[in-house]
Coordinates of C-alpha atoms and ligand atoms in Angstrom, one line a residue:
X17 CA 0.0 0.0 0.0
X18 CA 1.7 3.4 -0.7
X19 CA -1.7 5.9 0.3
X20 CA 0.8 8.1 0.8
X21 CA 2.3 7.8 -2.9
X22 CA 5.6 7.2 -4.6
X23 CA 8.2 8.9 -6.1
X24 CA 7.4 12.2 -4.2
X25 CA 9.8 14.4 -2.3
X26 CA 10.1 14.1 1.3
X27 CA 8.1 17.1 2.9
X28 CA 5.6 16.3 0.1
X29 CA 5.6 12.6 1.4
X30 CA 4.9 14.4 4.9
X31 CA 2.2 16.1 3.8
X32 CA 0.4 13.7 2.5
X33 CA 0.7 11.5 5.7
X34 CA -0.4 14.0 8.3
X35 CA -3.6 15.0 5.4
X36 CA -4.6 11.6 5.7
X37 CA -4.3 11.1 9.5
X38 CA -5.7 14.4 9.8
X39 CA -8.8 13.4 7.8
X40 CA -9.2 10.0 9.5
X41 CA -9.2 11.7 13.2
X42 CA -11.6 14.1 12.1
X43 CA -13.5 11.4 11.0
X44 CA -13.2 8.9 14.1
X45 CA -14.0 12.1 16.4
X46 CA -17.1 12.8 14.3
X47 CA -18.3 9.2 14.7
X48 CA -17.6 9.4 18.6
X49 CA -18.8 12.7 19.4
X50 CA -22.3 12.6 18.2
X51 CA -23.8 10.2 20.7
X52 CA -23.8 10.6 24.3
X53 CA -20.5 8.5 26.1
X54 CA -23.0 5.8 27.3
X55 CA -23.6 4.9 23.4
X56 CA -20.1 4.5 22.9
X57 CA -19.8 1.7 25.7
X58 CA -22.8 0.4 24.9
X59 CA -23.0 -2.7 22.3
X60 CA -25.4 -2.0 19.8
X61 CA -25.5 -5.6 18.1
X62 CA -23.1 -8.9 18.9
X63 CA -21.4 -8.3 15.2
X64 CA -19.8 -4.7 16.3
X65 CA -17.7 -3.5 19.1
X66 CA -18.6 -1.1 21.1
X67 CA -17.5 2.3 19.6
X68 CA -15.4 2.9 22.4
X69 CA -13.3 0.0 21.6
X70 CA -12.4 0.9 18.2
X71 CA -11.4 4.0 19.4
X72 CA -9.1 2.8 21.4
X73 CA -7.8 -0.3 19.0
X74 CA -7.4 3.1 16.9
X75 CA -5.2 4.8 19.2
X76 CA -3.1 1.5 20.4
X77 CA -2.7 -0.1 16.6
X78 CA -1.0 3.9 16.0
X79 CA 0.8 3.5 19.0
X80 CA 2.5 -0.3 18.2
X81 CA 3.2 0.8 14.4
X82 CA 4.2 4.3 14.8
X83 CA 5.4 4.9 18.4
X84 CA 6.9 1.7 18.7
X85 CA 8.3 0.0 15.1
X86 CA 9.2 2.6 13.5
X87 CA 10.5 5.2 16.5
X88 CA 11.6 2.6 18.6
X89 CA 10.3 4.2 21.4
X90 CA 9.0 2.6 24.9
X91 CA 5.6 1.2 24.8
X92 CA 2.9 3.7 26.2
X93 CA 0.5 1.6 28.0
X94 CA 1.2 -2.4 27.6
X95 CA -0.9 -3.2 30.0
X96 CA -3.7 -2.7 27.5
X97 CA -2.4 -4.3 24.3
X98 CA -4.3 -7.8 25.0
X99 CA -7.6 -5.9 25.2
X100 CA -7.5 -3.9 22.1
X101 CA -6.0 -7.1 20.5
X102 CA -9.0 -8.1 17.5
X103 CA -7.8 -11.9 17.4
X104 CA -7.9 -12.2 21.4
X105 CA -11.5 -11.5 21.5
X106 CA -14.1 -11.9 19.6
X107 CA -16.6 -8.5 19.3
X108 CA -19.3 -10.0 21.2
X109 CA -17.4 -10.2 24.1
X110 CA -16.2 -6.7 24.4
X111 CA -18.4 -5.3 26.3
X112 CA -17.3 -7.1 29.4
X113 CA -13.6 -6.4 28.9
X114 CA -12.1 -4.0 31.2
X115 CA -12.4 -1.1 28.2
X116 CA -10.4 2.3 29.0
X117 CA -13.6 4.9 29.2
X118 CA -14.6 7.2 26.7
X119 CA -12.5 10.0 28.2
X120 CA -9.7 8.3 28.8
X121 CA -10.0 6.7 25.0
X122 CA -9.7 9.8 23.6
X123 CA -6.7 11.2 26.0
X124 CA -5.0 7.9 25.0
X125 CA -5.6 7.8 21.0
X126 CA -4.8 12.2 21.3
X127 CA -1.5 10.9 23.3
X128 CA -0.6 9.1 20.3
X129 CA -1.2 10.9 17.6
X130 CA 0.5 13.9 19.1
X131 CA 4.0 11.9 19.4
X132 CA 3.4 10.6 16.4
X133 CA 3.2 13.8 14.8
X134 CA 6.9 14.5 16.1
X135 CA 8.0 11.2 14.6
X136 CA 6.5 12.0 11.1
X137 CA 8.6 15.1 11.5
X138 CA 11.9 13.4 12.3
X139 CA 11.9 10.1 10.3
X140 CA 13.1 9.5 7.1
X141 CA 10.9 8.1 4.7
X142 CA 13.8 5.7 3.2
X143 CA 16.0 3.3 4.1
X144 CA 13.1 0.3 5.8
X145 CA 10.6 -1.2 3.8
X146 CA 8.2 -0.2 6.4
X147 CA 8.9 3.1 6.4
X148 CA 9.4 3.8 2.4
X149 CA 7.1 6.1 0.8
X150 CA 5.4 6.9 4.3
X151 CA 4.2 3.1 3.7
X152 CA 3.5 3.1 7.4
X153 CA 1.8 6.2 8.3
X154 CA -0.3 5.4 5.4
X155 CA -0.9 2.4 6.6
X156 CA -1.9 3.7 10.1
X157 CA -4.6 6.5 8.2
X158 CA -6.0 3.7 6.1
X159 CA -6.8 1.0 9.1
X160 CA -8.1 4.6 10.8
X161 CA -10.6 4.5 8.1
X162 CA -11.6 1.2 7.9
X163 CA -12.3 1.3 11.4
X164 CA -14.5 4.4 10.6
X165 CA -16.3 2.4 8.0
X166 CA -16.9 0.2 11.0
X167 CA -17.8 2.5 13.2
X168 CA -20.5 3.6 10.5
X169 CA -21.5 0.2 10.5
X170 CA -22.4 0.3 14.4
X171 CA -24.0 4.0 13.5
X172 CA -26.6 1.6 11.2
X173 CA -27.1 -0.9 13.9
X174 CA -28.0 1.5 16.4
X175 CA -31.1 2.1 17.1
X176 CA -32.6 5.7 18.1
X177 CA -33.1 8.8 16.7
X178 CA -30.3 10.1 13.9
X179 CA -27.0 11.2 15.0
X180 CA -25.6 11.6 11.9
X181 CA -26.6 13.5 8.9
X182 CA -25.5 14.3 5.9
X183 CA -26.4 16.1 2.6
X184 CA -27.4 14.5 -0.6
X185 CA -25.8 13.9 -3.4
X186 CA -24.5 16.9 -5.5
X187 CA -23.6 19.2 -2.4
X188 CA -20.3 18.1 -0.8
X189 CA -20.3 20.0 2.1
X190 CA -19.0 17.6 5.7
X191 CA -21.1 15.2 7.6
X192 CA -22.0 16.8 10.9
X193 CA -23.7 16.4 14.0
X194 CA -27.3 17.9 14.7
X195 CA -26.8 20.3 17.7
X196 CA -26.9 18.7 20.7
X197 CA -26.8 19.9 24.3
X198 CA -24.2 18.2 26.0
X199 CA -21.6 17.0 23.1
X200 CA -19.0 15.6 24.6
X201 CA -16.3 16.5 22.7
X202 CA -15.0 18.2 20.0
X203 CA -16.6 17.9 16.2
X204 CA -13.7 18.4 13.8
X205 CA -14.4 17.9 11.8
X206 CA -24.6 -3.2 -14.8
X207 CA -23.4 -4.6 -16.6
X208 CA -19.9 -6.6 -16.3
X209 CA -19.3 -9.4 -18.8
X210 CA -16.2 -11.4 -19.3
X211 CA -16.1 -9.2 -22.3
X212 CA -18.3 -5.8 -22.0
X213 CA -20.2 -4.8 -24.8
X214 CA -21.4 -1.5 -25.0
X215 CA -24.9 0.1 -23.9
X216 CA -28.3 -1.4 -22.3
X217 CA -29.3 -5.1 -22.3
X218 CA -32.2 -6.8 -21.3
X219 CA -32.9 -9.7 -19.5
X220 CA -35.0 -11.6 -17.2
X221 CA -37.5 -12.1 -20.5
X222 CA -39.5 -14.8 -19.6
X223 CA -43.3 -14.7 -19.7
X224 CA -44.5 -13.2 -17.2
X225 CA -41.6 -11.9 -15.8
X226 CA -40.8 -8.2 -16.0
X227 CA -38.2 -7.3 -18.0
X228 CA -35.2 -5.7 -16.4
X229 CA -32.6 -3.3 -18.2
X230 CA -28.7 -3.8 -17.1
X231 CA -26.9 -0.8 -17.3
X232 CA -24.0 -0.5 -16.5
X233 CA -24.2 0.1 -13.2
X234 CA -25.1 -2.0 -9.8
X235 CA -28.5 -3.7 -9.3
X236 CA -31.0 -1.2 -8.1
X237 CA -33.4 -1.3 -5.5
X238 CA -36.2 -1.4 -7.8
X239 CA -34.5 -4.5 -9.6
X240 CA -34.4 -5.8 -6.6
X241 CA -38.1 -5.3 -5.9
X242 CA -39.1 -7.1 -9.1
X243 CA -36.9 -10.2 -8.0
X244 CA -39.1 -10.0 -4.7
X245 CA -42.7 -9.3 -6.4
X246 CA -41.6 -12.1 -8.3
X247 CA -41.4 -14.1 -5.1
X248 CA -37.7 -14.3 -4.7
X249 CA -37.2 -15.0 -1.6
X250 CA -39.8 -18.3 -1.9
X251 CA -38.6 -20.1 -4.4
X252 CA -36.2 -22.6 -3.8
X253 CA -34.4 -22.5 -7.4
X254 CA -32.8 -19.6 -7.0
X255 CA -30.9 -20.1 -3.7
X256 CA -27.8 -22.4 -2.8
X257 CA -28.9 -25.1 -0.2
X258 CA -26.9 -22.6 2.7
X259 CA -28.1 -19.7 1.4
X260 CA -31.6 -21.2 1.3
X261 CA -31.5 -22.7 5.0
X262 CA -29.8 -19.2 6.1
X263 CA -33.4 -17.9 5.1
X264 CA -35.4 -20.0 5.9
X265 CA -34.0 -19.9 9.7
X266 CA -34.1 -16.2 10.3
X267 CA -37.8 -15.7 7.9
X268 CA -35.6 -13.5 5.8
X269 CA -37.2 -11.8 3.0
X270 CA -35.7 -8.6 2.2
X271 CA -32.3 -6.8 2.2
X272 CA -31.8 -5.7 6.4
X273 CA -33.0 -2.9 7.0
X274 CA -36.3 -2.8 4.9
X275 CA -40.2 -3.2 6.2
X276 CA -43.1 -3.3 4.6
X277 CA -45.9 -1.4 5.8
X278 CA -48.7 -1.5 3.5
X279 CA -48.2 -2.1 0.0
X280 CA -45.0 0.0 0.5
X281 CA -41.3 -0.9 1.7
X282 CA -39.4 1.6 3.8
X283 CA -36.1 1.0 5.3
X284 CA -34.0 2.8 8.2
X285 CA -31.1 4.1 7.1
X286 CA -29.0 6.0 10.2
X287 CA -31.8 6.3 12.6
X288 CA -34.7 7.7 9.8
X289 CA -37.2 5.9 8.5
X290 CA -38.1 6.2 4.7
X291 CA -39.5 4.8 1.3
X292 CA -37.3 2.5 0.0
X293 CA -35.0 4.5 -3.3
X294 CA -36.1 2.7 -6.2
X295 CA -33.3 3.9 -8.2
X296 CA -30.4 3.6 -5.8
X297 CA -27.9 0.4 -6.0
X298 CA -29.5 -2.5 -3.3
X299 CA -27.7 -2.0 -0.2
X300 CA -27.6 -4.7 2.7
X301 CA -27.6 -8.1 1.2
X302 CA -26.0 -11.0 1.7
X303 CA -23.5 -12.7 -0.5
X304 CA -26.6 -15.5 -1.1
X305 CA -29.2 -12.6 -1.8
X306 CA -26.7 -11.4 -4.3
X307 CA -26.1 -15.0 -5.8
X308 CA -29.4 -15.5 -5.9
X309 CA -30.5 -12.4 -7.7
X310 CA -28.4 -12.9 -10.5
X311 CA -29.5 -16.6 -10.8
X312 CA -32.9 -15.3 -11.3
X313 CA -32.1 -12.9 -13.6
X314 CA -30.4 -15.4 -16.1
X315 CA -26.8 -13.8 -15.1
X316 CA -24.1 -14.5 -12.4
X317 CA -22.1 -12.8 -9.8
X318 CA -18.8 -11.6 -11.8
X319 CA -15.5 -13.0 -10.8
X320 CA -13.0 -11.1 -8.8
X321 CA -10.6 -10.8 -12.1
X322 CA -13.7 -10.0 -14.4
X323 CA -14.5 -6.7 -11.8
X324 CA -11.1 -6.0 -11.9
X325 CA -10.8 -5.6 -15.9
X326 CA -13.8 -4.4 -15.8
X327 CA -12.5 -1.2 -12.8
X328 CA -9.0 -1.1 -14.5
X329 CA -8.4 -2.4 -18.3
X330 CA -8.1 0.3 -20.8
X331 CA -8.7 -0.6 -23.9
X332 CA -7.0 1.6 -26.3
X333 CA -3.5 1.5 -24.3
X334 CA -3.6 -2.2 -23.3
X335 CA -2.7 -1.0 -19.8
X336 CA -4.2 -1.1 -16.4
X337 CA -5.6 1.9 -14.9
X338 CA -5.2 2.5 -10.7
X339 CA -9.4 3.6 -11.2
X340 CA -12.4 3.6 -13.4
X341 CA -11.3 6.8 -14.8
X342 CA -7.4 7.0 -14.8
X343 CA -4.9 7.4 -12.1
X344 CA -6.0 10.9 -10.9
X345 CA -6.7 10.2 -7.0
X346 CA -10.6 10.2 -6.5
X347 CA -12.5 13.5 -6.5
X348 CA -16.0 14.2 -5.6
X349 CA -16.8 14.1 -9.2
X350 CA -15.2 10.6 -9.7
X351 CA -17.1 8.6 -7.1
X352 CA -19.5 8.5 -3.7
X353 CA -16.5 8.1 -1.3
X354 CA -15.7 9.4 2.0
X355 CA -18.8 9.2 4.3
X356 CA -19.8 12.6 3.0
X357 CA -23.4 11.2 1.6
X358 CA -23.9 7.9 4.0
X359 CA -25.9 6.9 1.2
X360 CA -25.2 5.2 -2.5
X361 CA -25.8 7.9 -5.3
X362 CA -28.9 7.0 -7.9
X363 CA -27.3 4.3 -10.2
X364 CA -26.1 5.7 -13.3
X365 CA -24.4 8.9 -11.3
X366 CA -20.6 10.4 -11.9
X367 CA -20.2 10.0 -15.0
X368 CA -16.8 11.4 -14.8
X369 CA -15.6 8.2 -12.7
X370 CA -16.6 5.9 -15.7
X371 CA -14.2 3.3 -17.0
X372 CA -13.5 3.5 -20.7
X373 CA -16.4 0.4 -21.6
X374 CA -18.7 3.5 -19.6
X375 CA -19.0 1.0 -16.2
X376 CA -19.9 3.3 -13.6
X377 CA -19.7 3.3 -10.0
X378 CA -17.5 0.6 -9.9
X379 CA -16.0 2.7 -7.1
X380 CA -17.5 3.8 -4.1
X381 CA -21.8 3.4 -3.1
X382 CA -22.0 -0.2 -2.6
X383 CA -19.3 -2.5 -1.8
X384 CA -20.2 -5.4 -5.2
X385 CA -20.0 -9.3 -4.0
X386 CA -17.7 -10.8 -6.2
X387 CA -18.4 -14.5 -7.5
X388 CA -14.8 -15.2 -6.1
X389 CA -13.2 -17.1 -2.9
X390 CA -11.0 -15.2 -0.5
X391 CA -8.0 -16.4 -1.7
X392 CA -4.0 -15.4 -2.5
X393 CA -2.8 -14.6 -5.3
X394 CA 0.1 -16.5 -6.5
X395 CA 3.2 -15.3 -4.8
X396 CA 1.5 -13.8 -2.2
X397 CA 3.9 -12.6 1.1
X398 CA 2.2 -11.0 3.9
X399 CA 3.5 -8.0 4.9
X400 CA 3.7 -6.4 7.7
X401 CA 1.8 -8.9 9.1
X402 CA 0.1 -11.8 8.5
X403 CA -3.6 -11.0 10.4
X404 CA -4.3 -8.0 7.8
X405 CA -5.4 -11.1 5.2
X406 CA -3.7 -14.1 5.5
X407 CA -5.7 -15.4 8.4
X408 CA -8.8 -15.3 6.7
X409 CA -7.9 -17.2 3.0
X410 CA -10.4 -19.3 2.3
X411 CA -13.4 -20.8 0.5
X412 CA -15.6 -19.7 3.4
X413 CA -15.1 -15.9 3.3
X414 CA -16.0 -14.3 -0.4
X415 CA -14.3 -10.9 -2.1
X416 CA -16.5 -7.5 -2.2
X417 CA -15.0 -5.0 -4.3
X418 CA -15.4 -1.1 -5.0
X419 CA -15.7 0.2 -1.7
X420 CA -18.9 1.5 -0.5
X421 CA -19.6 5.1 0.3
X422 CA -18.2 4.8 4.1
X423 CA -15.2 4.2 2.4
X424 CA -12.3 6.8 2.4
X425 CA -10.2 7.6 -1.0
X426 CA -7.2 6.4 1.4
X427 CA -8.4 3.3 1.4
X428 CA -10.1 2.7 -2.0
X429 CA -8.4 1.7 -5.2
X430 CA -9.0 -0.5 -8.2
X431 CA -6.7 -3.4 -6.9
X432 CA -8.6 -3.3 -3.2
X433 CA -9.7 -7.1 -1.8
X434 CA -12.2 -6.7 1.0
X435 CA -13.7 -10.0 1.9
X436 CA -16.4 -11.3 4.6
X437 CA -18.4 -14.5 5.5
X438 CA -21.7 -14.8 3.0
X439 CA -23.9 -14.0 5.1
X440 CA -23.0 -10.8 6.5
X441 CA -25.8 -8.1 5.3
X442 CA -25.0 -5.3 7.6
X443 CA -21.9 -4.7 5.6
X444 CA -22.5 -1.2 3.0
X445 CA -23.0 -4.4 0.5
X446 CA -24.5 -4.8 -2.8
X447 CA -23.4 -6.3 -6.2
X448 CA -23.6 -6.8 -9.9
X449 CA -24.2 -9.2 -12.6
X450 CA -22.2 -10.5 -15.3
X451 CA -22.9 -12.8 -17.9
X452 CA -20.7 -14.8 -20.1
X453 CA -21.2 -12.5 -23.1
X454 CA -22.5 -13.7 -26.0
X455 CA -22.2 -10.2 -27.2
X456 CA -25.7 -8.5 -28.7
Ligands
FE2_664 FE1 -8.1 -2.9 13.5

């Protein structure tokens, strides 16, 4: 991972490091600040931490990397380093670990990052694979920010009023908090085929089915509708044996999230209730939904390598791009990134972050289940450690790809592998379908 680029000068390589930490602290502090301290210690579901944890696991990964590896300096607080340790316990037991409180979380993880600012200052950037390129403040900023996609993810599990907000598409001003009395801190703030062919396809043209365009885009809500008024989610033929006992045990029938309530589905999204988007990518299903989707509508999940042409491949140079649209580092014209919408964008949206074959939204809005096992490529070598990914190769965990919009730029690119167990749904998840193209 180089987030903080190559073949810059030094200061410029400093720069870029303390942006990104910068914008990842504004971001954790925003996520911990707009809900009283006893939300942060509370667990809001068995799948998350509480957000108090994360906090500081934030503040004691920063420590062990930055403080400790590459300064060389004396650990901080030890004593703690088993707690904040993800492999030594499992999320759903947490909550009864001896947790540092919120205040003292925060002094801790402020601790930190002050020192570590001194160390950015006085190391060079050379000489240490770990160090090369800013490769580990980079590093540091990007598991910052999956954490914050995390975090988000408890924000969505939580149940409550809103505590976060943020404007539509089209206006890119900052997430913030509503006003609140007693804050307790400061607020910093489609269409893939192994071969593409160009515009809009059909499919799903059996009698009495509806007929279903593929753009070139992810599966949309209202899609997604048709595959349930076409009873989905009851027929067997559609679903692989796990994915049909999964549910069949919990009475699933719609992405999580969603309700019917009359002849109308709503879904919570952040704490508000609301008519489900008809033409916004399907968000909240399960590696089976997903699977199942496409098996109804006559197509398949695309392979991991198929997504990646799809994100990367130009055509006319033969070479592969680091996005959709180039190598330019994402803008808010290029993709839904960032947290600043907490919401995918109406498919079809940024055009200017299409990839030469005119796929859009490959990045960012929905992380897109991938047909594909969690697996290494050839070659692989963990580094710097082997828990990032290696831990978790397997048949039983599947890729996602794209990043979602929780997702910062820092930690979004074309190559990306994010992977989880198939059933997860309170992922930022959704998909697209692919079919072996006989081209039309
Ligand atoms: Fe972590």
């Amino acid at each position: 991972m180089t987030a903080t680029g190559t073949g810059a000068d030094p200061e410029s390589l400093r720069r870029r490091a303390l942006d990104a930490l910068t914008v990842a602290r504004d971001r954790t502090a925003l996520l911990t600040s707009c809900v009283e301290d006893g939300e942060l210690t509370a667990q809001h579901s068995p799948l998350m931490s509480p957000l108090v944890w994360d906090l500081a696991h934030i503040g004691n990964q920063e420590e062990q990397w930055l403080w400790r590896a590459v300064a060389g300096r004396e650990a901080l607080r030890p004593e703690i380093d088993s707690l904040y340790d993800a492999f030594q316990h499992p999320r759903a037991s947490r909550p009864s670990l001896p947790l540092l409180a919120p205040g003292e979380a925060r002094a801790y993880a402020a601790d930190v990052r002050t020192r570590v600012l001194d160390v950015l200052e006085s190391t060079p950037l050379e000489g240490r694979p770990l160090v090369d390129a800013g490769f580990a403040f980079g590093m540091i900023a990007q598991h910052e920010q999956q954490h914050d996609e995390t975090m988000l993810i408890t924000h969505q599990l939580r149940k409550g009023p809103a505590a976060l907000t943020a404007p539509r598409r089209r206006s890119c001003g900052p997430v913030h908090c509503p006003p609140k009395s007693s804050s307790p801190g400061p607020v910093h703030h489609g269409d893939l085929g192994r071969a593409v062919g160009p515009g809009q396809r059909t499919a799903g043209a059996r009698p009495g089915r509806p007929r279903l365009p593929h753009r070139h885009h992810p599966v949309t809500n209202g899609s997604y509708l048709a595959f349930m008024a076409d009873g989905g989610y009851t027929d067997r033929r559609w679903w692989r044996p796990e994915g049909w006992a999964q549910i069949r045990e919990h009475g699933i029938g719609a992405p999580l999230f969603w309700r019917r309530d009359g002849g109308q589905w709503l879904r919570r999204r952040f704490g508000v209730t609301e008519p489900v988007p008809e033409e916004e990518p399907v968000l909240h299903v399960s590696w089976y939904e997903a699977d199942a989707y496409a098996r109804w509508a006559g197509r398949r999940l695309p392979t991991e390598a198929e997504w990646e042409k799809a994100a990367r491949h130009d055509p006319v140079s033969g070479r592969s791009r680091r996005y959709p649209w180039g190598d330019a580092d994402p803008g808010p014209e290029h993709a839904n990134l960032g947290q600043r919408h907490l919401r995918p964008a109406p498919a079809g949206s940024y055009p200017a972050g299409a990839s030469p074959l005119g796929v859009r939204q490959l990045i960012g809005d929905v992380w897109e289940w991938t047909a594909s096992d969690f697996l290494p490529y050839p070659g692989f070598t963990p580094f710097p450690y082997k828990e990032y990914s290696e831990v978790f190769f397997g048949p039983e965990h599947k890729v996602l790809r794209g990043g979602s919009f929780a997702v910062d730029p820092v930690a979004c690119r074309g190559t990306f592998r994010n992977w989880d167990l198939p059933v997860r749904r309170q992922i930022f998840s959704g998909f697209r379908t692919a079919r072996t193209a006989e081209l039309d």
